Amino acid sequence: MAEQIRVVSLNCWGLKYVSKDRAERVAAIASALARSDYDIIALQEIWVEADYNQIRESVVSRLPYTKLFHSGALGAGLGILTKWPIIATSMTPYSLVGEPTNVFGGDWFVGKGAGSVTIMHPVLGAVELFVTHFCAQGGESGPEYNRTYRLVNAWEFAKVTRQAAELGRYVIAMGDFNSIPAGLPMNVVLNHAGLVDSWATSHAHIPPPSGMLSPIEGVLNYGVTADSPLNSYRDSEPSGDPIVRKYQGKRLDYILFRHPSPNATNDHLPRLTCRDSQVVFTDTIPGNTCSYSDHFGIEATLSIDTHAGNQDDIASLKDTWYNSPSELSSNVITEVMSAFNTSYRMSQDRSRKELTIFGVSIFALIGLIIGSAWVIVPWLNPIFVLLVIYLSWLATTKLYEGFIFGNWERKALQNVIEELELYKHTLATQAPHDW
C-alpha cells in the first residue's frame, strides 16, 4: 500500500507598507493555492493577518486545519494549513534574531522562530510539521561571525526537530532558511536533526554545473528560489555574489523530512521518501508583470510505503531512511564554536564603544544645558534644543545597545557555546576513537 503527501512552502513577502504589490500578489497566491491539490501549505512572511485569512478562506474547504503563529512585535509571519487534524501547536522563538538598531533589516522586530503543529495522519500517526524563517543578516562565505544569528537559528531549529523525532513522530520541516545547501547553517540543520533534503534526494542525479547556466536551468536543475533573473523583484544590478553567478540565484527554501528515531518497537513503521520536488510560483501573476513573491516556492511529493519487507530490508531501512542524526563532525562543531566565540568578543568590544559614546553624550548634554544659560542670542536657542534632543536620543540608544542588548546577546551566545561544548564532550566520551 502506498500513499502520498503533497507539500508546498512559499515566502509570501507580505510586509505591510513595505512589500511591493502586496495586495495583488496575495490575491494571486490565494487563487493559485485554491486551484492546487496540496495537503500541507507552509507560509512565511505572511505578516498581515487579513492576508493570511484571505489565503485560508481560499483553501479551507480542502485544508480546514490551520495555524497562524504569533511572536515578536510584528508577528512571526509563519502559517501552516493542513488537511489533517491538528492536535497540538507550539512556537519556539529564536534567542538571537538580529540587532535592534538594524531597523531596515527588521529581524529584531518580527518574531523569528520555529512554529510547529502536530497532526494526526491516517497512516503515519503523529506527524510534527515545522515552519521557519531564519535571519537574513550575514553572508555565506565568512568570516563566520557574520553568520552568527543564522547559526544560532540553525542550532535551535535542529534541536526542536530532533526532539520531535525522539518523541516518536515523523517530521516535515519547511521554510526559508536563508542559507545555501553547502552552507554551515544547513550542515547543522541536516546533520544534527537527521533531516533529509527533499530536493537533494529527488535531484541526486543532477551533476554540479560545469559552465554558465541559464536562469531556467538554475530553477529546474538546482532549485533556485531567490535572486533569480526570472523574478521581477530581483535587483536589476548584476550580483557580485559568486553563488548567484554560478547558479543564477540561490536555493534558500527547503522541504525537509525524517522518520521517528528508531527503537525496538517501531521496526515496521511506514517508509517515507521523496518522489518528486520542484520549484513553483515561477510565473508572473495573471494579468500582471510581477512575480508572486520575491522568492519562488518549493513543493515536494512525499510517498508513504507501508510494506515492512523482510528482516534484511528492515536492517537496510534503519541505515537509509530512519535518518537518525549522524551527529555533527568535530570540524563543524569547532567552526560553529569559533564563530560564536568571535561574535562574543566582538559584542564585548561593541558594547564598550557604545557605552563610551553614552558617557560622552551625557557629558556633552550636561555641557549644553549649562552653556545654554549663557547664550544671549535668541536664534541659537532652537539649535540648542535640537542638539539636546539628538544627544538624548543618542545616549538612550547607546545605553540600550551597549548594556541591555549587549548583555542579552552575550548571554544567549554563552548558552549556545556551553551547549555545544557539552555536546562535543558527550560525543567524545561515547566515541573517543572518532575524535
CSV table of C-alpha atoms in Angstrom, one decimal:
chain,number,residue,atom,x,y,z
A,1,MET,CA,0.0,0.0,0.0
A,2,ALA,CA,1.3,3.4,-0.9
A,3,GLU,CA,0.0,6.9,-0.4
A,4,GLN,CA,1.5,10.4,-0.7
A,5,ILE,CA,1.7,13.8,1.0
A,6,ARG,CA,1.9,16.9,-1.3
A,7,VAL,CA,3.7,19.8,0.5
A,8,VAL,CA,4.4,23.4,-0.6
A,9,SER,CA,6.4,26.2,1.1
A,10,LEU,CA,6.3,29.8,0.0
A,11,ASN,CA,7.8,33.0,1.3
A,12,CYS,CA,5.0,35.5,0.6
A,13,TRP,CA,6.9,38.7,1.1
A,14,GLY,CA,4.0,40.2,2.9
A,15,LEU,CA,5.2,43.1,5.0
A,16,LYS,CA,2.6,45.9,5.2
A,17,TYR,CA,3.6,49.2,3.6
A,18,VAL,CA,6.9,47.8,2.5
A,19,SER,CA,6.4,44.8,0.2
A,20,LYS,CA,5.6,45.9,-3.4
A,21,ASP,CA,2.2,44.9,-4.9
A,22,ARG,CA,1.3,43.0,-1.8
A,23,ALA,CA,-2.5,43.1,-2.2
A,24,GLU,CA,-2.4,41.9,-5.8
A,25,ARG,CA,0.2,39.2,-5.1
A,26,VAL,CA,-1.6,37.8,-2.0
A,27,ALA,CA,-4.9,37.6,-4.0
A,28,ALA,CA,-3.0,35.7,-6.8
A,29,ILE,CA,-1.3,33.4,-4.2
A,30,ALA,CA,-4.7,32.6,-2.7
A,31,SER,CA,-6.2,31.9,-6.1
A,32,ALA,CA,-3.4,29.7,-7.1
A,33,LEU,CA,-3.5,27.7,-3.9
A,34,ALA,CA,-7.3,27.3,-4.2
A,35,ARG,CA,-6.7,25.5,-7.5
A,36,SER,CA,-3.9,23.3,-6.1
A,37,ASP,CA,-4.1,19.8,-4.6
A,38,TYR,CA,-1.6,20.3,-1.7
A,39,ASP,CA,-2.1,18.5,1.6
A,40,ILE,CA,0.1,20.9,3.5
A,41,ILE,CA,0.9,24.5,2.9
A,42,ALA,CA,3.6,26.4,4.8
A,43,LEU,CA,3.8,30.2,4.5
A,44,GLN,CA,6.5,32.7,5.6
A,45,GLU,CA,6.4,36.5,5.7
A,46,ILE,CA,2.6,36.5,5.9
A,47,TRP,CA,2.6,39.3,8.5
A,48,VAL,CA,-0.8,40.9,7.7
A,49,GLU,CA,-3.5,38.7,9.4
A,50,ALA,CA,-6.0,39.8,6.7
A,51,ASP,CA,-3.7,38.4,4.0
A,52,TYR,CA,-3.5,35.1,5.9
A,53,ASN,CA,-7.2,35.0,6.3
A,54,GLN,CA,-7.7,35.6,2.6
A,55,ILE,CA,-5.4,32.6,1.8
A,56,ARG,CA,-7.0,30.5,4.5
A,57,GLU,CA,-10.5,31.1,3.1
A,58,SER,CA,-9.5,30.2,-0.4
A,59,VAL,CA,-8.4,26.7,0.7
A,60,VAL,CA,-10.5,26.0,3.8
A,61,SER,CA,-12.8,23.6,2.0
A,62,ARG,CA,-9.8,21.3,1.4
A,63,LEU,CA,-7.4,22.3,4.2
A,64,PRO,CA,-9.7,23.0,7.2
A,65,TYR,CA,-7.0,22.9,9.9
A,66,THR,CA,-4.8,26.0,10.1
A,67,LYS,CA,-2.5,27.8,12.4
A,68,LEU,CA,-1.0,31.4,12.2
A,69,PHE,CA,1.9,31.7,14.7
A,70,HIS,CA,2.1,34.8,16.9
A,71,SER,CA,5.5,36.1,18.1
A,72,GLY,CA,7.5,39.3,18.3
A,73,ALA,CA,6.3,42.9,17.9
A,74,LEU,CA,5.1,42.4,14.3
A,75,GLY,CA,4.2,38.7,14.4
A,76,ALA,CA,6.1,35.6,13.3
A,77,GLY,CA,4.9,35.8,9.7
A,78,LEU,CA,4.5,32.0,9.8
A,79,GLY,CA,1.5,29.9,9.0
A,80,ILE,CA,0.6,26.2,8.3
A,81,LEU,CA,-2.6,24.9,6.6
A,82,THR,CA,-3.2,21.2,6.5
A,83,LYS,CA,-5.7,18.5,5.5
A,84,TRP,CA,-5.4,16.6,8.7
A,85,PRO,CA,-6.5,17.5,12.3
A,86,ILE,CA,-4.1,19.5,14.4
A,87,ILE,CA,-3.7,18.1,17.9
A,88,ALA,CA,-1.0,20.4,19.3
A,89,THR,CA,0.8,23.6,18.4
A,90,SER,CA,4.0,25.3,19.6
A,91,MET,CA,6.0,28.4,18.8
A,92,THR,CA,9.8,28.4,19.7
A,93,PRO,CA,11.3,31.9,19.3
A,94,TYR,CA,15.0,32.1,18.4
A,95,SER,CA,17.2,33.5,21.1
A,96,LEU,CA,19.1,35.8,18.7
A,97,VAL,CA,17.4,37.4,15.7
A,98,GLY,CA,19.4,40.5,14.8
A,99,GLU,CA,20.2,43.9,16.2
A,100,PRO,CA,17.6,46.4,17.4
A,101,THR,CA,19.3,49.3,15.6
A,102,ASN,CA,19.1,47.4,12.2
A,103,VAL,CA,15.7,48.9,11.5
A,104,PHE,CA,15.7,48.2,7.8
A,105,GLY,CA,16.8,44.6,8.3
A,106,GLY,CA,13.7,44.1,10.5
A,107,ASP,CA,14.7,40.8,12.0
A,108,TRP,CA,14.7,42.1,15.6
A,109,PHE,CA,11.1,43.4,15.4
A,110,VAL,CA,9.5,40.3,13.9
A,111,GLY,CA,9.2,37.0,15.8
A,112,LYS,CA,11.7,34.8,14.0
A,113,GLY,CA,11.4,31.3,15.3
A,114,ALA,CA,10.1,27.8,14.6
A,115,GLY,CA,6.4,27.2,14.6
A,116,SER,CA,5.1,23.7,14.7
A,117,VAL,CA,1.8,21.8,14.6
A,118,THR,CA,1.3,18.1,15.4
A,119,ILE,CA,-1.2,16.5,13.1
A,120,MET,CA,-2.8,13.0,13.2
A,121,HIS,CA,-2.1,11.4,9.8
A,122,PRO,CA,-4.3,8.3,9.0
A,123,VAL,CA,-1.2,6.2,8.0
A,124,LEU,CA,1.8,7.7,9.7
A,125,GLY,CA,0.1,8.7,13.0
A,126,ALA,CA,1.6,11.7,14.8
A,127,VAL,CA,3.5,14.0,12.4
A,128,GLU,CA,5.0,17.2,13.5
A,129,LEU,CA,5.1,19.9,10.9
A,130,PHE,CA,7.6,22.8,11.3
A,131,VAL,CA,7.7,26.1,9.5
A,132,THR,CA,10.6,28.6,10.0
A,133,HIS,CA,12.3,31.7,8.6
A,134,PHE,CA,15.9,32.2,9.6
A,135,CYS,CA,17.6,35.6,10.0
A,136,ALA,CA,18.6,37.3,6.8
A,137,GLN,CA,21.7,39.1,8.2
A,138,GLY,CA,25.1,37.7,7.4
A,139,GLY,CA,27.0,36.3,4.4
A,140,GLU,CA,27.7,32.8,3.2
A,141,SER,CA,31.4,32.8,2.9
A,142,GLY,CA,32.6,34.2,6.2
A,143,PRO,CA,34.1,35.4,8.3
A,144,GLU,CA,32.0,33.1,10.4
A,145,TYR,CA,30.8,35.8,12.8
A,146,ASN,CA,28.7,37.3,10.0
A,147,ARG,CA,26.5,34.2,10.2
A,148,THR,CA,26.2,34.0,14.0
A,149,TYR,CA,22.5,34.8,14.2
A,150,ARG,CA,21.6,32.3,11.5
A,151,LEU,CA,23.9,29.7,13.1
A,152,VAL,CA,22.0,30.1,16.4
A,153,ASN,CA,18.8,29.7,14.5
A,154,ALA,CA,20.1,26.6,12.8
A,155,TRP,CA,21.2,25.0,16.1
A,156,GLU,CA,18.0,25.8,17.9
A,157,PHE,CA,15.9,24.6,15.0
A,158,ALA,CA,17.8,21.4,14.7
A,159,LYS,CA,17.3,20.7,18.4
A,160,VAL,CA,13.5,21.1,18.3
A,161,THR,CA,13.1,18.9,15.2
A,162,ARG,CA,15.4,16.3,16.6
A,163,GLN,CA,13.4,16.2,19.8
A,164,ALA,CA,10.2,15.7,17.9
A,165,ALA,CA,11.6,12.6,16.2
A,166,GLU,CA,12.9,11.3,19.5
A,167,LEU,CA,9.3,11.6,20.8
A,168,GLY,CA,8.3,9.1,18.1
A,169,ARG,CA,6.9,11.5,15.5
A,170,TYR,CA,7.5,11.8,11.8
A,171,VAL,CA,8.9,15.3,11.0
A,172,ILE,CA,8.3,17.5,8.0
A,173,ALA,CA,10.1,20.9,8.1
A,174,MET,CA,9.6,23.7,5.7
A,175,GLY,CA,10.6,27.3,5.2
A,176,ASP,CA,13.0,30.0,4.2
A,177,PHE,CA,16.3,29.1,5.8
A,178,ASN,CA,18.2,32.0,4.2
A,179,SER,CA,21.1,29.5,3.7
A,180,ILE,CA,22.5,27.7,0.7
A,181,PRO,CA,22.8,23.9,0.8
A,182,ALA,CA,26.5,23.9,1.2
A,183,GLY,CA,26.5,26.5,4.0
A,184,LEU,CA,27.3,25.9,7.6
A,185,PRO,CA,23.8,26.5,8.9
A,186,MET,CA,22.3,23.8,6.7
A,187,ASN,CA,25.1,21.4,7.7
A,188,VAL,CA,24.0,21.9,11.3
A,189,VAL,CA,20.3,21.5,10.5
A,190,LEU,CA,20.6,18.4,8.3
A,191,ASN,CA,23.2,16.5,10.4
A,192,HIS,CA,22.2,17.3,13.9
A,193,ALA,CA,18.5,16.8,13.3
A,194,GLY,CA,18.9,13.9,10.8
A,195,LEU,CA,16.7,15.6,8.3
A,196,VAL,CA,16.6,14.7,4.6
A,197,ASP,CA,16.5,17.4,1.9
A,198,SER,CA,13.7,16.6,-0.5
A,199,TRP,CA,15.3,18.5,-3.4
A,200,ALA,CA,18.7,16.9,-3.0
A,201,THR,CA,17.1,13.4,-2.7
A,202,SER,CA,15.0,13.8,-5.9
A,203,HIS,CA,17.7,15.5,-7.9
A,204,ALA,CA,20.7,13.4,-6.8
A,205,HIS,CA,21.3,12.6,-10.5
A,206,ILE,CA,21.9,16.2,-11.5
A,207,PRO,CA,25.7,16.8,-11.6
A,208,PRO,CA,27.2,20.1,-10.4
A,209,PRO,CA,27.2,22.9,-13.1
A,210,SER,CA,30.2,22.8,-15.4
A,211,GLY,CA,29.6,26.1,-17.1
A,212,MET,CA,27.4,29.1,-17.3
A,213,LEU,CA,23.7,28.2,-16.6
A,214,SER,CA,20.6,29.8,-18.0
A,215,PRO,CA,18.2,31.1,-15.3
A,216,ILE,CA,15.7,28.4,-16.3
A,217,GLU,CA,18.4,25.7,-15.7
A,218,GLY,CA,19.1,27.2,-12.3
A,219,VAL,CA,15.5,26.8,-11.3
A,220,LEU,CA,14.8,23.4,-12.9
A,221,ASN,CA,18.0,21.6,-12.1
A,222,TYR,CA,19.4,23.4,-8.9
A,223,GLY,CA,16.3,24.5,-7.1
A,224,VAL,CA,16.9,28.3,-7.2
A,225,THR,CA,14.2,30.1,-5.3
A,226,ALA,CA,15.8,33.5,-4.6
A,227,ASP,CA,17.8,36.1,-6.6
A,228,SER,CA,16.7,34.6,-9.9
A,229,PRO,CA,16.7,36.8,-13.0
A,230,LEU,CA,13.3,35.2,-13.7
A,231,ASN,CA,11.9,37.0,-10.7
A,232,SER,CA,10.5,40.5,-11.3
A,233,TYR,CA,11.7,41.7,-7.9
A,234,ARG,CA,15.3,40.8,-8.3
A,235,ASP,CA,17.7,43.7,-8.2
A,236,SER,CA,18.5,44.8,-11.7
A,237,GLU,CA,22.2,45.3,-10.9
A,238,PRO,CA,24.4,42.3,-11.6
A,239,SER,CA,25.1,40.4,-8.4
A,240,GLY,CA,28.7,40.2,-7.2
A,241,ASP,CA,27.8,37.0,-5.2
A,242,PRO,CA,29.7,34.1,-6.8
A,243,ILE,CA,26.9,31.7,-5.8
A,244,VAL,CA,24.3,33.8,-7.6
A,245,ARG,CA,26.6,34.0,-10.7
A,246,LYS,CA,27.2,30.2,-10.7
A,247,TYR,CA,23.6,29.1,-10.2
A,248,GLN,CA,21.7,32.1,-11.5
A,249,GLY,CA,20.3,32.6,-8.0
A,250,LYS,CA,20.3,30.8,-4.6
A,251,ARG,CA,18.4,27.9,-3.2
A,252,LEU,CA,17.3,29.2,0.2
A,253,ASP,CA,13.9,27.5,0.6
A,254,TYR,CA,13.6,23.8,1.7
A,255,ILE,CA,11.2,21.0,2.5
A,256,LEU,CA,12.9,18.5,4.8
A,257,PHE,CA,11.7,15.3,6.4
A,258,ARG,CA,12.7,12.4,8.6
A,259,HIS,CA,11.3,9.4,10.4
A,260,PRO,CA,10.9,8.8,14.2
A,261,SER,CA,14.1,7.8,16.0
A,262,PRO,CA,14.4,4.0,15.7
A,263,ASN,CA,13.8,1.7,18.6
A,264,ALA,CA,12.9,-1.9,19.2
A,265,THR,CA,9.1,-1.2,18.8
A,266,ASN,CA,9.0,0.7,15.5
A,267,ASP,CA,10.7,-1.6,13.1
A,268,HIS,CA,7.6,-1.8,10.9
A,269,LEU,CA,6.8,1.9,10.6
A,270,PRO,CA,5.8,3.1,7.2
A,271,ARG,CA,8.6,4.3,5.0
A,272,LEU,CA,8.6,8.0,3.9
A,273,THR,CA,10.5,9.0,0.7
A,274,CYS,CA,10.6,12.0,-1.6
A,275,ARG,CA,9.2,11.0,-5.0
A,276,ASP,CA,9.5,14.4,-6.6
A,277,SER,CA,10.4,18.0,-5.8
A,278,GLN,CA,10.2,21.2,-7.9
A,279,VAL,CA,10.3,25.0,-7.8
A,280,VAL,CA,6.8,26.6,-8.2
A,281,PHE,CA,5.2,30.0,-8.4
A,282,THR,CA,7.8,30.9,-11.0
A,283,ASP,CA,5.4,32.7,-13.4
A,284,THR,CA,4.1,36.2,-13.1
A,285,ILE,CA,0.7,36.7,-11.6
A,286,PRO,CA,-2.3,36.6,-14.0
A,287,GLY,CA,-2.9,39.9,-15.7
A,288,ASN,CA,0.3,41.5,-14.3
A,289,THR,CA,4.0,41.5,-14.9
A,290,CYS,CA,5.1,41.0,-11.3
A,291,SER,CA,6.0,37.7,-9.7
A,292,TYR,CA,4.0,36.1,-6.9
A,293,SER,CA,6.8,37.0,-4.4
A,294,ASP,CA,10.5,37.9,-4.3
A,295,HIS,CA,11.0,34.2,-3.6
A,296,PHE,CA,9.8,31.3,-5.7
A,297,GLY,CA,8.0,28.4,-3.8
A,298,ILE,CA,9.2,24.8,-3.4
A,299,GLU,CA,6.9,21.8,-3.5
A,300,ALA,CA,7.6,18.1,-2.7
A,301,THR,CA,5.6,14.9,-3.1
A,302,LEU,CA,6.4,12.5,-0.2
A,303,SER,CA,5.5,8.9,-0.8
A,304,ILE,CA,4.4,6.5,2.0
A,305,ASP,CA,5.2,2.9,1.7
A,306,THR,CA,3.6,0.7,4.4
A,307,HIS,CA,5.3,-2.6,3.3
A,308,ALA,CA,7.7,-3.6,6.0
A,309,GLY,CA,9.7,-6.1,4.0
A,310,ASN,CA,11.9,-8.9,5.3
A,311,GLN,CA,14.5,-8.6,8.0
A,312,ASP,CA,17.3,-7.6,5.6
A,313,ASP,CA,15.1,-4.8,4.3
A,314,ILE,CA,14.4,-3.6,7.8
A,315,ALA,CA,18.1,-3.6,8.7
A,316,SER,CA,18.8,-1.6,5.5
A,317,LEU,CA,16.0,0.8,6.2
A,318,LYS,CA,17.4,1.6,9.6
A,319,ASP,CA,20.6,2.8,7.8
A,320,THR,CA,18.9,4.6,4.9
A,321,TRP,CA,15.6,6.1,5.9
A,322,TYR,CA,15.2,6.3,9.6
A,323,ASN,CA,17.8,9.0,9.4
A,324,SER,CA,18.9,9.1,12.9
A,325,PRO,CA,21.2,12.0,13.5
A,326,SER,CA,24.6,11.3,12.1
A,327,GLU,CA,25.9,13.8,14.6
A,328,LEU,CA,28.0,16.9,13.7
A,329,SER,CA,31.6,16.3,12.9
A,330,SER,CA,34.3,17.7,15.2
A,331,ASN,CA,35.3,20.1,12.5
A,332,VAL,CA,31.8,21.5,12.1
A,333,ILE,CA,31.4,21.9,15.9
A,334,THR,CA,34.7,23.7,16.1
A,335,GLU,CA,33.8,26.0,13.2
A,336,VAL,CA,30.5,26.9,14.7
A,337,MET,CA,32.0,27.5,18.2
A,338,SER,CA,34.7,29.6,16.6
A,339,ALA,CA,32.1,31.8,15.0
A,340,PHE,CA,30.2,32.2,18.3
A,341,ASN,CA,33.4,32.9,20.3
A,342,THR,CA,34.4,35.6,17.8
A,343,SER,CA,31.0,37.1,17.9
A,344,TYR,CA,31.1,37.1,21.7
A,345,ARG,CA,34.4,39.1,21.7
A,346,MET,CA,33.0,41.5,19.0
A,347,SER,CA,29.9,42.0,21.1
A,348,GLN,CA,32.1,43.0,24.1
A,349,ASP,CA,34.1,45.4,22.0
A,350,ARG,CA,31.0,46.9,20.5
A,351,SER,CA,29.4,47.3,24.0
A,352,ARG,CA,32.4,49.1,25.3
A,353,LYS,CA,32.4,51.6,22.3
A,354,GLU,CA,28.6,52.2,22.7
A,355,LEU,CA,28.9,52.8,26.4
A,356,THR,CA,31.8,55.2,25.8
A,357,ILE,CA,29.6,57.1,23.4
A,358,PHE,CA,26.8,57.1,26.0
A,359,GLY,CA,29.2,58.6,28.6
A,360,VAL,CA,30.4,61.3,26.1
A,361,SER,CA,26.9,62.1,25.1
A,362,ILE,CA,25.9,62.6,28.8
A,363,PHE,CA,28.8,65.0,29.4
A,364,ALA,CA,28.0,66.9,26.2
A,365,LEU,CA,24.4,67.1,27.2
A,366,ILE,CA,25.2,68.5,30.6
A,367,GLY,CA,27.6,71.0,28.9
A,368,LEU,CA,24.9,72.1,26.5
A,369,ILE,CA,22.3,72.6,29.3
A,370,ILE,CA,24.8,74.6,31.4
A,371,GLY,CA,26.1,76.5,28.3
A,372,SER,CA,22.6,77.5,27.1
A,373,ALA,CA,22.2,79.7,30.2
A,374,TRP,CA,25.0,81.9,29.0
A,375,VAL,CA,23.7,82.2,25.4
A,376,ILE,CA,22.0,85.6,24.8
A,377,VAL,CA,21.5,85.2,21.0
A,378,PRO,CA,17.8,84.1,20.6
A,379,TRP,CA,18.3,82.4,17.2
A,380,LEU,CA,20.7,79.9,18.8
A,381,ASN,CA,18.1,78.5,21.2
A,382,PRO,CA,16.4,76.2,18.6
A,383,ILE,CA,19.8,74.8,17.7
A,384,PHE,CA,20.5,74.0,21.3
A,385,VAL,CA,17.1,72.4,21.6
A,386,LEU,CA,17.8,70.2,18.6
A,387,LEU,CA,21.2,69.2,19.9
A,388,VAL,CA,19.8,68.3,23.3
A,389,ILE,CA,17.1,66.1,21.6
A,390,TYR,CA,19.8,64.4,19.4
A,391,LEU,CA,22.2,63.8,22.3
A,392,SER,CA,19.3,62.5,24.5
A,393,TRP,CA,18.3,60.0,21.7
A,394,LEU,CA,22.0,59.0,21.1
A,395,ALA,CA,22.6,58.5,24.8
A,396,THR,CA,19.5,56.4,25.3
A,397,THR,CA,20.1,54.3,22.2
A,398,LYS,CA,23.7,53.6,23.1
A,399,LEU,CA,22.8,52.7,26.7
A,400,TYR,CA,20.3,50.2,25.4
A,401,GLU,CA,22.6,48.8,22.7
A,402,GLY,CA,25.7,48.7,24.9
A,403,PHE,CA,24.2,47.5,28.2
A,404,ILE,CA,20.8,45.8,27.7
A,405,PHE,CA,21.1,44.3,24.2
A,406,GLY,CA,24.9,43.7,24.6
A,407,ASN,CA,24.4,41.6,27.7
A,408,TRP,CA,21.3,39.9,26.2
A,409,GLU,CA,23.3,38.9,23.1
A,410,ARG,CA,26.3,37.6,25.0
A,411,LYS,CA,24.2,35.6,27.5
A,412,ALA,CA,22.4,33.9,24.5
A,413,LEU,CA,25.7,33.2,22.9
A,414,GLN,CA,27.1,31.8,26.1
A,415,ASN,CA,24.2,29.4,26.4
A,416,VAL,CA,24.7,28.1,22.9
A,417,ILE,CA,28.5,27.8,23.4
A,418,GLU,CA,28.0,25.8,26.6
A,419,GLU,CA,25.5,23.5,24.9
A,420,LEU,CA,28.0,22.8,22.0
A,421,GLU,CA,30.8,22.3,24.5
A,422,LEU,CA,28.7,19.7,26.4
A,423,TYR,CA,27.6,18.1,23.1
A,424,LYS,CA,31.1,17.8,21.9
A,425,HIS,CA,32.3,16.4,25.2
A,426,THR,CA,29.4,13.9,25.2
A,427,LEU,CA,30.3,12.7,21.7
A,428,ALA,CA,33.9,12.4,22.6
A,429,THR,CA,33.1,10.3,25.7
A,430,GLN,CA,30.7,8.0,23.7
A,431,ALA,CA,33.0,7.5,20.8
A,432,PRO,CA,36.6,8.6,21.6
A,433,HIS,CA,38.0,6.9,18.5
A,434,ASP,CA,36.1,9.4,16.3
A,435,TRP,CA,38.0,12.3,17.8
